[in-house]
């Protein structure tokens, strides 16, 4: 895979180069760039397979690079030291990211996934989705990208009835009775969706309050959904769930 | 008049042998008032002759307590028309001779030794013991100018006070209240309404003799004297009784006063008088008046009570004010303390916000050193990183200038790992870096701004200069960079500035005595920030 590294700090570029050369021999670094315009030029010139893109670059962001490219025929791995908002958007788009200092396993894993996606040729729509989401204020984000085995599904949040953990996987139960299995833990989605009003009733359950029918007192508390499903409420979550439901 | 009497006196000495009679020593003459001379028993002593009284210019009183017989002579100057004179003699107020003319034939010419000749005759010799002989002599040319001489052969009676009365105001005018039960000591209360005190004496033929005085027993001063009597008010046996009026204001204070009524006899200064004070005392009437001025008494007691009440009230008010002001002060202090604590807390939360972006990038820089096998450098920077984060986590309010300098060194060297630039830290030589303390992490945000906005794009040409300067009592800290500058008005630009301004405001509210002032100058050639800590040194 031919890769371009984009970071405003030389030491970061050096570091990433060192790590890639050592742990990801399948990656060839064809160029590096330290600012947005150099990056756009380099990508247009070298047409890389993979771009390691620093989100925070001085006073600009790596997203600028993506916006300025009409065609994005490459995989992107975002790299950031600390960037709450940017990372959130990246997560909603189910894109890959690395945190500095770089964890070698995460790096290897990201390169691996990128290779897989390149083979499946399904990356570009995610970047479009990301750029769309970035245009809106954070509160208006209403869709989430779900990475499935062989496709990306963009799901409206109001469509999601509930999520259920299955080890490191998560089942999404949608309004039209569709069930989606995503290879990410429920915890990650709980972090993303709780700010959107989803209720963590149980360590294995995340529920969209829109689909709650009633609170059953049997077995110390159970949520009855409109679909007729019964979702357990664990003791530590009882209070917060009750409060959240009362506010609706 | 006295002068004339004495002239007569010396003249009569020579006459005395001529009219020698049994018992009476005619060789010795006493003036007896007016044109009269008298001779008394040779054995008699204490002849108090010619006592005169105010308002009684033609009355002479001769007190003869020890005399049995008195011979009275009348003497005329030569140029006086003797035929015009008439005389009346009364014995105990009953006339024995009335308006009789002088028997010219009996007149004898007397040569008193100088050029003037006197003509003299006797009016008679009278037994006087236990009696009072009164002579009235006048000229028909001036019948109202009656010379009256009293020859008093009885003991002068002691004045007797019949009663005291208080005059007081009423709705209709005035009224009197009487005290007639008289003892040695008389208690008398004078109220606001009382106006004057009246002393009523018994009636006698010789009221004019009596002199009234009042003595303040505390000071022994005479505060009132009266030599005359008024008549009216009380009537006894169809006669008005004599009285004196004493204004209430004579008595200035409560206390004992002595009322003394005595005959105005010149007990001393006469010829042959020899009378002891004890004898004299027999003629004197004394009463002690114990006066209570109710007004004063009232005032005194009430004043004390009122004073106490007022003092108590003032005291209470004062205490109240004290209490409330103390309470308010306490509350204000507490509020201030709270405010200060709040400010400190906020300061802490702001201080600990060492940019996480920097932290992780710094770690990333160290990772790079490791991956490049620059183990020594990696160790060095890791240590710097640890020191830096420790400073943030320690969360000390104040650190010494040298510590701050170390912190900035660490920080800038970590940043140098990311971006190539030069920096220097200069300080005044007279600045005691080890002992002067400043709020920790004070300059770091400015330095971070300099790195971020000023230099990150300039690479190796970038330069940051930090100075720590002593300016009299102020500590002036400056951070200068040669970057591209930024709009100082646009405060939303970047994380550092609004945070820093909030921090300056908080510092000003915590360190009220020292003003923190921030000055920023920015141009395309660079930015200079100076922070002045007034009166810090």
XYZ file of C-alpha atoms in Angstrom:
785
model
C 0.000 0.000 0.000
C 1.281 3.387 -0.952
C 0.803 5.847 1.834
C 1.119 9.590 2.455
C 1.707 10.888 5.985
C 0.242 14.274 6.896
C 1.207 15.989 10.159
C 2.433 19.466 10.956
C 5.054 18.184 13.337
C 8.226 16.662 11.974
C 8.758 14.450 14.968
C 5.314 12.927 14.514
C 6.042 12.247 10.851
C 9.361 10.701 11.799
C 7.763 8.625 14.485
C 4.971 7.337 12.261
C 7.445 6.569 9.501
C 9.655 4.636 11.886
C 6.726 2.648 13.241
C 5.266 1.847 9.818
C 8.608 0.782 8.442
C 9.170 -1.480 11.364
C 5.704 -2.948 11.920
C 3.818 -2.550 8.653
C 6.201 -3.509 5.860
C 3.290 -3.697 3.440
C 3.027 0.126 3.630
C 5.287 2.198 1.410
C 5.562 5.855 2.299
C 5.503 7.779 -0.906
C 5.229 11.299 0.532
C 4.849 13.379 3.674
C 3.207 16.781 4.090
C 3.250 19.305 6.934
C 0.343 21.528 5.947
C -3.025 21.408 4.230
C -2.044 22.683 0.781
C 1.070 20.513 0.548
C -1.078 17.573 1.542
C -3.705 18.278 -1.140
C -0.949 18.642 -3.745
C 0.767 15.440 -2.677
C -2.451 13.412 -2.716
C -3.446 14.720 -6.134
C 0.031 14.077 -7.429
C 0.721 10.641 -5.974
C -2.812 9.178 -5.674
C -2.056 7.180 -2.520
C -3.932 4.116 -1.257
C -3.737 5.202 2.307
C -3.487 8.612 4.056
C -2.462 9.067 7.671
C -4.111 12.356 8.431
C -3.446 14.464 11.519
C -6.674 16.172 12.548
C -5.171 19.199 14.316
C -2.571 20.927 12.141
C -1.674 24.293 13.605
C -4.666 26.460 13.011
C -6.169 24.183 10.366
C -7.600 20.685 10.450
C -6.973 17.552 8.449
C -10.623 17.653 7.387
C -9.711 20.662 5.219
C -7.517 18.371 3.132
C -10.459 16.046 2.498
C -12.794 18.923 1.644
C -10.401 20.235 -0.958
C -10.137 16.921 -2.791
C -12.866 16.230 -5.383
C -12.031 12.537 -5.513
C -11.136 10.534 -2.473
C -10.049 7.169 -3.743
C -7.998 6.280 -0.732
C -8.376 4.952 2.772
C -7.895 7.440 5.627
C -6.562 6.733 9.077
C -6.987 9.783 11.258
C -4.261 10.560 13.756
C -4.772 12.884 16.622
C -3.233 13.801 19.947
C -6.407 15.166 21.478
C -9.500 16.346 19.691
C -12.901 15.631 21.186
C -15.096 17.000 18.442
C -13.099 15.690 15.495
C -12.838 12.213 16.990
C -16.569 12.130 17.685
C -17.363 12.819 14.069
C -14.855 10.233 12.923
C -16.490 7.704 15.212
C -19.982 8.458 13.877
C -18.618 7.810 10.414
C -17.101 4.543 11.615
C -13.721 5.632 10.292
C -10.441 4.518 11.756
C -8.298 6.694 13.958
C -5.096 6.498 15.976
C -4.270 8.374 19.136
C -0.813 9.775 19.848
C 1.473 8.454 21.112
C 0.714 5.651 18.716
C -0.125 2.200 19.974
C 1.644 -0.243 17.692
C -1.164 -2.821 17.850
C -3.770 -0.188 16.906
C -1.524 0.931 14.047
C -1.131 -2.581 12.735
C -4.867 -3.191 13.116
C -5.729 0.057 11.304
C -3.412 -0.786 8.421
C -4.968 -4.229 8.306
C -8.521 -2.886 8.140
C -7.559 -0.364 5.511
C -6.131 -3.093 3.387
C -9.359 -5.058 3.767
C -11.492 -2.076 2.863
C -9.336 -1.233 -0.112
C -9.872 -4.724 -1.333
C -13.629 -4.328 -0.862
C -13.555 -0.786 -2.341
C -16.116 0.683 0.034
C -14.396 3.588 1.630
C -15.353 6.764 -0.147
C -18.951 7.104 0.998
C -17.798 7.169 4.625
C -15.658 10.233 4.004
C -18.591 11.953 2.298
C -20.711 11.077 5.290
C -18.051 12.457 7.648
C -17.772 15.761 5.772
C -21.561 16.093 5.760
C -21.732 15.504 9.487
C -18.946 18.041 10.102
C -20.965 20.745 8.354
C -23.738 20.468 10.918
C -23.637 21.500 14.519
C -22.875 18.526 16.709
C -26.407 18.408 18.184
C -27.962 17.953 14.740
C -26.042 14.786 13.925
C -28.864 12.339 13.238
C -27.164 9.513 11.414
C -24.526 7.000 12.262
C -22.393 4.801 10.043
C -22.418 1.141 10.979
C -19.521 -0.993 9.784
C -20.813 -4.371 8.769
C -18.862 -7.318 7.477
C -19.009 -6.258 3.868
C -20.811 -2.943 3.793
C -21.378 0.315 5.577
C -24.901 1.090 6.648
C -25.965 4.641 7.395
C -28.701 4.497 9.921
C -30.893 7.319 11.153
C -30.740 7.418 14.970
C -34.541 7.452 15.277
C -34.638 4.151 13.391
C -32.683 2.372 16.094
C -34.898 0.650 18.662
C -32.132 -0.780 20.748
C -28.602 -2.175 20.828
C -27.496 -5.337 22.529
C -23.971 -6.463 23.347
C -22.617 -9.735 22.075
C -19.076 -9.925 23.388
C -17.064 -7.470 21.322
C -19.891 -7.228 18.815
C -23.054 -5.213 18.981
C -26.477 -6.070 17.618
C -28.536 -3.155 16.320
C -32.308 -3.709 16.277
C -33.930 -1.369 13.777
C -37.531 -0.226 13.316
C -38.160 -2.414 10.291
C -37.260 -5.498 12.317
C -33.819 -5.546 10.708
C -30.967 -6.712 12.887
C -27.404 -5.532 12.213
C -24.274 -6.992 13.735
C -21.376 -4.564 14.082
C -17.871 -5.533 15.124
C -17.524 -2.880 17.831
C -18.320 -3.095 21.522
C -21.570 -1.740 22.952
C -19.519 0.577 25.153
C -18.312 2.542 22.126
C -21.849 3.034 20.901
C -23.077 3.862 24.344
C -20.511 6.676 24.469
C -21.680 7.939 21.087
C -25.425 7.548 21.544
C -25.957 8.456 25.180
C -25.505 12.165 24.374
C -28.312 11.605 21.841
C -30.681 10.428 24.574
C -30.221 6.654 24.391
C -30.594 4.865 27.731
C -28.023 2.416 29.024
C -30.389 0.198 31.022
C -28.014 -2.651 31.457
C -24.411 -3.459 30.653
C -25.644 -5.317 27.617
C -28.490 -3.024 26.596
C -28.807 0.404 25.039
C -32.386 1.583 24.372
C -33.863 4.379 22.328
C -36.436 5.945 24.728
C -38.678 6.642 21.743
C -39.585 2.949 21.667
C -40.252 2.443 25.366
C -43.842 1.486 26.149
C -43.784 1.120 29.895
C -41.825 0.349 33.044
C -42.686 -3.048 34.505
C -42.022 -3.588 38.149
C -41.497 -7.353 37.854
C -38.026 -8.664 38.688
C -36.997 -5.321 40.096
C -37.753 -3.353 36.973
C -38.062 -4.115 33.290
C -38.650 -1.891 30.295
C -41.437 -3.014 28.003
C -40.826 -1.807 24.473
C -43.475 -1.045 21.880
C -42.258 -4.105 20.014
C -43.234 -6.212 23.035
C -39.626 -6.980 23.934
C -38.659 -6.808 27.584
C -35.329 -5.174 28.425
C -33.811 -5.702 31.873
C -32.751 -2.729 33.994
C -29.779 -3.292 36.217
C -29.826 -1.884 39.711
C -27.103 0.738 39.281
C -28.935 2.156 36.261
C -32.436 2.216 37.739
C -32.336 5.713 39.049
C -30.849 7.351 35.983
C -33.216 5.484 33.644
C -36.230 6.452 35.694
C -35.150 10.073 35.693
C -34.528 10.092 31.984
C -37.931 8.538 31.258
C -39.688 11.044 33.507
C -38.160 13.916 31.593
C -39.595 12.702 28.304
C -27.147 113.638 115.468
C -24.725 111.455 117.349
C -22.224 114.246 117.283
C -24.680 116.551 118.986
C -25.430 113.910 121.580
C -21.815 113.669 122.487
C -21.490 117.403 122.797
C -24.401 117.361 125.195
C -22.870 114.524 127.029
C -19.663 116.303 127.917
C -21.598 119.451 128.725
C -23.934 117.712 131.131
C -21.106 116.345 133.202
C -20.696 119.771 134.757
C -24.401 120.148 135.393
C -24.818 116.975 137.370
C -23.808 118.309 140.764
C -26.397 121.048 140.616
C -29.364 118.709 140.278
C -28.140 116.172 142.725
C -30.983 114.005 143.980
C -31.027 110.879 145.957
C -30.155 107.670 144.048
C -29.664 109.222 140.684
C -26.202 110.025 139.550
C -26.842 113.355 137.910
C -23.224 113.777 137.228
C -23.537 111.194 134.517
C -25.739 111.918 131.558
C -26.659 109.716 128.698
C -28.028 110.828 125.427
C -31.622 109.708 125.231
C -32.555 110.716 121.678
C -33.658 114.017 120.167
C -33.161 116.908 122.569
C -33.199 114.625 125.606
C -30.602 113.597 128.092
C -31.097 111.193 130.923
C -29.524 110.287 134.211
C -30.055 106.975 135.938
C -29.363 105.274 139.237
C -25.764 105.463 140.168
C -25.658 101.698 140.578
C -27.141 100.968 137.160
C -25.108 99.343 134.514
C -25.891 98.190 131.006
C -27.567 101.352 129.839
C -28.197 100.742 126.127
C -29.068 104.244 125.046
C -30.245 105.688 121.781
C -30.782 102.610 119.731
C -32.162 103.633 116.391
C -33.956 101.648 113.745
C -34.443 101.691 110.060
C -37.513 103.582 108.917
C -37.830 105.100 112.385
C -35.636 108.232 112.065
C -37.136 110.076 115.038
C -37.418 107.181 117.423
C -34.738 106.493 120.005
C -34.896 103.420 122.128
C -33.196 103.342 125.495
C -33.047 99.933 127.032
C -32.652 100.255 130.789
C -33.003 96.757 132.241
C -31.255 97.529 135.484
C -32.486 101.075 136.125
C -34.955 102.016 138.855
C -35.388 105.712 138.172
C -34.640 107.845 135.245
C -34.398 111.632 135.128
C -35.088 113.192 131.755
C -33.839 116.609 130.690
C -34.520 118.568 127.614
C -32.004 120.972 126.131
C -32.483 123.700 123.566
C -30.015 125.568 121.513
C -30.134 129.275 122.069
C -31.649 130.236 118.737
C -34.616 127.875 119.033
C -38.058 129.226 119.751
C -38.804 127.213 122.850
C -42.403 128.452 123.191
C -43.324 126.417 120.114
C -42.399 123.092 121.704
C -44.877 120.696 123.241
C -44.254 117.443 124.966
C -46.253 114.355 125.869
C -45.195 111.655 128.286
C -46.703 108.199 128.319
C -46.259 105.574 130.932
C -46.932 102.108 129.531
C -48.789 103.782 126.671
C -51.038 105.788 129.016
C -50.561 109.544 128.873
C -49.456 111.249 132.049
C -48.502 114.557 130.381
C -50.111 115.682 127.156
C -49.003 118.428 124.841
C -47.516 120.467 127.579
C -45.464 123.598 126.860
C -42.017 124.093 128.190
C -41.981 126.179 131.315
C -39.737 128.983 130.182
C -39.269 130.211 133.720
C -37.570 127.029 134.743
C -35.086 127.141 131.954
C -31.543 127.502 133.000
C -28.831 128.823 130.916
C -25.927 126.576 130.640
C -22.516 127.331 129.455
C -21.015 124.276 127.991
C -17.654 125.890 127.747
C -17.643 127.119 124.172
C -19.499 130.073 122.680
C -22.922 128.457 122.320
C -25.350 128.713 125.229
C -27.957 125.986 125.928
C -31.140 126.321 127.878
C -32.236 123.289 129.787
C -35.065 122.100 131.990
C -36.186 118.755 133.402
C -39.174 116.805 132.187
C -39.258 114.858 135.406
C -37.869 111.881 137.187
C -39.704 108.606 136.643
C -39.614 105.217 138.237
C -38.814 102.976 135.300
C -38.502 99.480 136.695
C -40.969 97.252 134.898
C -42.323 100.178 132.938
C -41.971 101.878 129.658
C -41.848 105.656 129.515
C -42.331 107.242 126.139
C -41.744 110.916 125.405
C -43.085 112.666 122.348
C -41.684 116.112 121.589
C -42.520 118.376 118.701
C -42.616 121.981 117.613
C -46.015 123.361 116.636
C -44.283 124.714 113.577
C -43.645 121.119 112.450
C -46.215 119.011 114.304
C -45.387 115.863 112.301
C -41.723 115.885 113.265
C -42.254 114.197 116.556
C -39.171 113.070 118.383
C -40.014 109.895 120.195
C -37.844 108.475 122.949
C -38.606 105.227 124.619
C -37.222 104.419 128.027
C -37.643 100.720 128.450
C -37.359 99.432 131.978
C -38.732 95.930 131.324
C -36.894 93.005 129.905
C -37.284 93.001 126.131
C -39.519 90.051 125.369
C -38.195 87.290 123.214
C -39.929 87.269 119.838
C -42.380 84.458 119.444
C -43.097 83.012 116.039
C -46.779 82.383 115.700
C -46.541 80.371 112.536
C -45.127 79.773 109.088
C -47.178 79.818 105.987
C -46.409 78.774 102.468
C -48.018 80.620 99.637
C -48.657 78.491 96.571
C -50.280 78.973 93.230
C -53.667 77.447 92.513
C -55.947 77.495 89.495
C -57.772 80.482 90.934
C -54.780 82.398 92.283
C -52.900 81.719 95.448
C -53.577 79.993 98.724
C -51.714 79.505 101.954
C -50.894 76.510 104.031
C -50.030 77.003 107.630
C -47.652 75.446 110.095
C -48.477 76.577 113.612
C -47.174 73.616 115.548
C -43.695 74.974 116.048
C -40.808 73.011 117.388
C -37.111 73.675 117.603
C -36.770 71.955 114.266
C -39.365 72.440 111.592
C -39.562 70.285 108.510
C -40.749 72.126 105.506
C -41.185 70.875 101.973
C -41.212 73.436 99.212
C -42.773 72.242 95.992
C -42.834 73.724 92.542
C -46.095 75.421 93.300
C -44.926 77.113 96.478
C -43.946 80.717 95.982
C -42.925 82.197 99.305
C -42.584 81.522 102.975
C -44.119 83.833 105.543
C -42.983 84.075 109.162
C -45.543 85.531 111.544
C -44.398 87.004 114.843
C -46.409 87.851 117.926
C -47.571 91.393 118.284
C -45.712 93.731 120.641
C -45.321 97.489 121.259
C -41.817 97.310 119.993
C -41.995 95.183 116.850
C -39.697 97.603 115.088
C -36.981 96.409 117.449
C -36.836 92.943 115.993
C -34.469 91.916 113.239
C -34.995 88.730 111.285
C -32.252 86.794 109.561
C -31.909 83.371 107.963
C -28.654 81.491 108.049
C -27.727 78.577 105.792
C -26.403 76.100 108.303
C -24.232 74.359 105.766
C -22.349 77.459 104.734
C -22.995 79.558 107.868
C -23.895 82.468 105.650
C -26.766 84.802 106.199
C -28.965 84.438 103.137
C -31.811 86.687 104.227
C -32.215 89.714 106.460
C -35.183 91.854 107.253
C -35.458 94.742 109.727
C -39.050 95.613 109.049
C -42.385 93.955 109.512
C -45.496 94.032 107.541
C -48.900 93.806 109.117
C -51.855 91.901 107.870
C -53.119 88.457 107.318
C -53.527 87.037 110.778
C -55.510 89.015 113.248
C -55.252 88.505 116.971
C -57.418 90.605 119.301
C -58.295 92.981 116.494
C -54.672 93.579 115.710
C -52.775 92.514 112.684
C -49.768 90.408 113.379
C -46.357 91.362 112.054
C -44.824 89.175 109.408
C -41.947 88.922 106.953
C -42.106 87.315 103.540
C -39.277 85.221 102.195
C -39.158 84.321 98.545
C -38.846 80.589 97.950
C -35.809 81.190 95.767
C -33.869 82.270 98.835
C -33.565 78.585 99.584
C -31.333 77.322 96.817
C -30.817 73.861 98.172
C -32.453 71.419 100.477
C -30.947 71.485 103.918
C -31.082 73.116 107.323
C -31.614 76.812 107.713
C -31.748 78.790 110.920
C -34.300 81.501 111.465
C -33.029 84.082 113.933
C -35.201 86.863 115.347
C -33.494 89.235 117.739
C -33.893 92.816 119.038
C -31.624 95.335 117.323
C -29.914 96.501 120.436
C -26.266 97.517 120.223
C -25.142 95.194 122.934
C -21.612 96.428 122.748
C -20.110 99.818 122.097
C -22.062 101.637 124.803
C -20.749 103.145 128.027
C -20.670 100.765 130.960
C -22.217 97.862 129.169
C -21.095 94.485 130.245
C -23.329 91.729 128.966
C -22.298 88.168 128.255
C -23.136 86.371 124.991
C -25.150 83.964 127.097
C -27.260 86.855 128.374
C -27.710 88.188 124.871
C -28.767 84.738 123.699
C -31.766 84.969 125.998
C -33.190 87.649 123.727
C -32.773 85.649 120.571
C -35.391 83.384 119.059
C -34.006 80.581 116.975
C -35.726 77.941 114.882
C -34.199 75.416 112.551
C -36.008 75.010 109.288
C -35.290 71.770 107.529
C -36.166 72.596 103.976
C -36.759 69.971 101.341
C -36.941 71.367 97.880
C -39.207 68.885 96.206
C -38.412 70.172 92.761
C -34.723 69.591 93.281
C -35.307 66.304 94.990
C -37.544 65.143 92.172
C -35.014 66.296 89.647
C -32.188 64.588 91.419
C -33.870 61.190 91.738
C -35.586 61.356 88.426
C -32.488 62.688 86.768
C -30.561 59.723 88.051
C -33.199 57.330 86.779
C -33.520 59.142 83.485
C -29.772 59.275 83.098
C -29.601 55.563 83.775
C -32.382 54.840 81.317
C -30.840 57.041 78.660
C -27.401 55.587 79.302
C -28.852 52.099 79.139
C -30.657 52.925 75.935
C -27.578 54.472 74.349
C -25.561 51.527 75.545
C -28.043 49.106 74.025
C -28.138 50.996 70.755
C -24.367 51.113 70.737
C -24.143 47.411 71.505
C -26.690 46.721 68.813
C -24.741 48.720 66.281
C -21.560 47.019 67.377
C -23.167 43.608 67.152
C -24.654 44.212 63.749
C -21.562 45.827 62.312
C -19.517 42.942 63.656
C -21.935 40.475 62.181
C -21.913 42.297 58.894
C -18.144 42.512 58.905
C -17.988 38.825 59.644
C -20.394 38.063 56.871
C -18.545 40.326 54.500
C -15.276 38.708 55.479
C -16.789 35.301 54.995
C -18.169 36.383 51.661
C -14.836 37.754 50.628
C -13.137 34.615 51.780
C -15.654 32.573 49.866
C -15.146 34.698 46.804
C -11.443 34.301 47.157
C -11.786 30.586 47.576
C -14.032 30.396 44.577
C -11.548 32.407 42.572
C -8.758 30.150 43.764
C -10.722 27.093 42.797
C -11.400 28.506 39.378
C -7.795 29.460 39.094
C -6.848 25.919 39.899
C -9.172 24.509 37.315
C -7.838 26.905 34.729
C -4.257 26.317 35.739
C -4.462 22.589 35.398
C -5.581 22.920 31.839
C -2.216 22.321 30.341
C -3.227 21.820 26.761
C -3.864 18.096 26.307
C -3.004 18.480 22.644
C 0.446 19.545 23.737
C 0.721 16.736 26.265
C -0.029 13.981 23.829
C 2.056 15.506 21.095
C 4.919 15.788 23.554
C 4.524 12.124 24.383
C 4.449 11.425 20.702
C 7.719 13.325 20.370
C 9.270 11.126 23.037
C 7.933 8.065 21.263
C 9.719 9.263 18.169
C 12.993 9.568 20.076
C 12.558 6.042 21.322
C 11.789 4.712 17.892
C 14.842 6.484 16.541
C 16.841 4.749 19.242
C 17.786 8.048 20.810
C 17.472 6.501 24.228
C 19.344 9.228 26.145
C 17.228 11.931 24.602
C 14.096 9.934 25.182
C 15.063 9.696 28.868
C 15.825 13.382 29.032
C 12.535 14.445 27.513
C 10.566 11.920 29.433
C 12.014 13.427 32.607
C 11.090 16.890 31.408
C 7.627 15.694 30.588
C 7.274 14.148 34.010
C 8.451 17.360 35.694
C 6.044 19.417 33.657
C 3.035 17.249 34.366
C 4.067 17.055 38.021
C 4.021 20.821 38.207
C 0.524 20.818 36.822
C -0.660 18.014 39.084
C 1.018 19.528 42.164
C -1.316 22.405 41.725
C 0.660 24.772 43.900
C -0.650 28.258 44.166
C 2.753 29.888 44.078
C 6.073 28.754 42.720
C 9.427 30.486 42.733
C 10.660 32.322 39.683
C 13.400 29.755 39.247
C 10.824 26.976 39.294
C 8.735 28.845 36.753
C 11.857 29.295 34.667
C 12.552 25.572 34.831
C 8.951 24.874 33.923
C 9.212 27.156 30.913
C 12.525 25.588 29.937
C 10.956 22.153 30.114
C 7.929 23.261 28.223
C 9.850 25.056 25.513
C 12.270 22.200 25.075
C 9.367 19.804 24.723
C 7.916 22.148 22.124
C 11.299 22.312 20.419
C 10.980 18.603 19.972
C 7.900 19.320 17.873
C 8.887 22.530 16.146
C 12.321 23.888 15.441
C 12.762 27.333 16.970
C 15.088 29.167 19.344
C 14.280 30.654 22.642
C 15.956 32.455 25.464
C 14.948 33.398 28.974
C 16.526 36.578 30.359
C 16.116 38.091 33.765
C 17.306 41.077 35.753
C 20.397 40.293 37.757
C 18.952 41.885 40.885
C 16.037 39.499 40.813
C 16.154 36.822 43.476
C 14.816 33.981 41.377
C 14.848 31.458 44.174
C 12.849 33.485 46.620
C 10.388 35.475 44.591
C 7.212 33.531 44.079
C 4.551 34.014 41.448
C 1.332 32.158 40.688
C 2.360 28.927 39.043
C 1.933 28.403 35.316
C 1.545 32.149 34.897
C 3.565 32.522 31.741
C 3.071 29.092 30.219
C -0.178 29.962 28.382
C 1.496 32.990 26.768
C 4.492 30.931 25.784
C 2.182 28.275 24.387
C 0.407 30.944 22.356
C 3.740 32.189 21.082
C 4.616 28.664 19.966
C 1.242 27.876 18.509
C 0.340 31.084 16.748
C 3.711 32.616 16.299
C 6.267 30.038 15.443
C 4.912 26.696 14.454
C 5.079 27.656 10.798
C 8.411 29.454 10.875
C 10.588 26.498 11.633
C 14.168 27.224 12.604
C 13.850 30.993 12.153
C 11.384 31.320 14.954
C 12.526 32.879 18.173
C 10.915 33.357 21.550
C 12.341 35.683 24.166
C 11.130 35.612 27.727
C 12.255 38.279 30.172
C 11.734 38.566 33.881
C 12.429 42.191 34.882
C 12.363 44.092 38.105
C 10.943 47.594 37.619
C 11.118 49.337 40.969
C 8.551 47.357 42.944
C 6.893 45.775 39.961
C 7.705 42.484 38.382
C 7.387 42.676 34.611
C 7.255 39.451 32.657
C 7.363 39.570 28.866
C 7.039 36.982 26.153
C 8.114 38.066 22.701
C 7.979 36.066 19.506
C 8.849 36.925 15.932
C 5.892 35.066 14.474
C 3.160 36.294 12.197
C 1.194 37.944 14.923
C -2.486 37.744 15.487
C -5.399 40.005 15.968
C -5.398 40.971 19.626
C -9.012 42.048 19.300
C -10.128 38.657 18.072
C -10.154 36.839 21.323
C -12.031 33.802 20.158
C -8.917 32.937 18.229
C -7.278 29.976 19.882
C -7.682 28.419 23.268
C -5.033 30.323 25.185
C -6.153 33.929 25.195
C -9.661 33.897 26.638
C -8.482 31.460 29.238
C -5.588 33.733 30.064
C -7.764 36.799 30.378
C -10.094 34.957 32.703
C -7.073 33.922 34.668
C -5.792 37.512 34.967
C -9.211 38.612 36.196
C -9.230 35.823 38.757
C -5.708 36.652 39.885
C -6.796 40.251 40.364
C -9.658 39.153 42.537
C -7.420 36.884 44.609
C -4.441 39.235 44.952
C -6.293 42.467 45.617
C -3.233 44.442 46.666
C -1.296 43.608 43.558
C -2.687 44.515 40.228
C -2.002 42.162 37.329
C -2.005 44.032 34.069
C -1.660 42.465 30.684
C -0.455 44.357 27.621
C -0.414 42.803 24.169
C 1.144 44.163 21.020
C 0.919 42.138 17.865
C 2.028 42.882 14.338
C 3.079 40.829 11.372
C 6.602 41.007 12.772
C 5.683 39.326 15.971
C 3.870 39.548 19.207
C 4.904 40.936 22.550
C 3.025 40.255 25.686
C 3.913 41.875 28.963
C 2.415 40.984 32.255
C 3.013 43.413 35.118
C 2.628 42.351 38.711
C 2.418 45.683 40.511
C 4.062 46.014 43.902
C 4.972 42.378 43.791
C 8.576 42.799 44.919
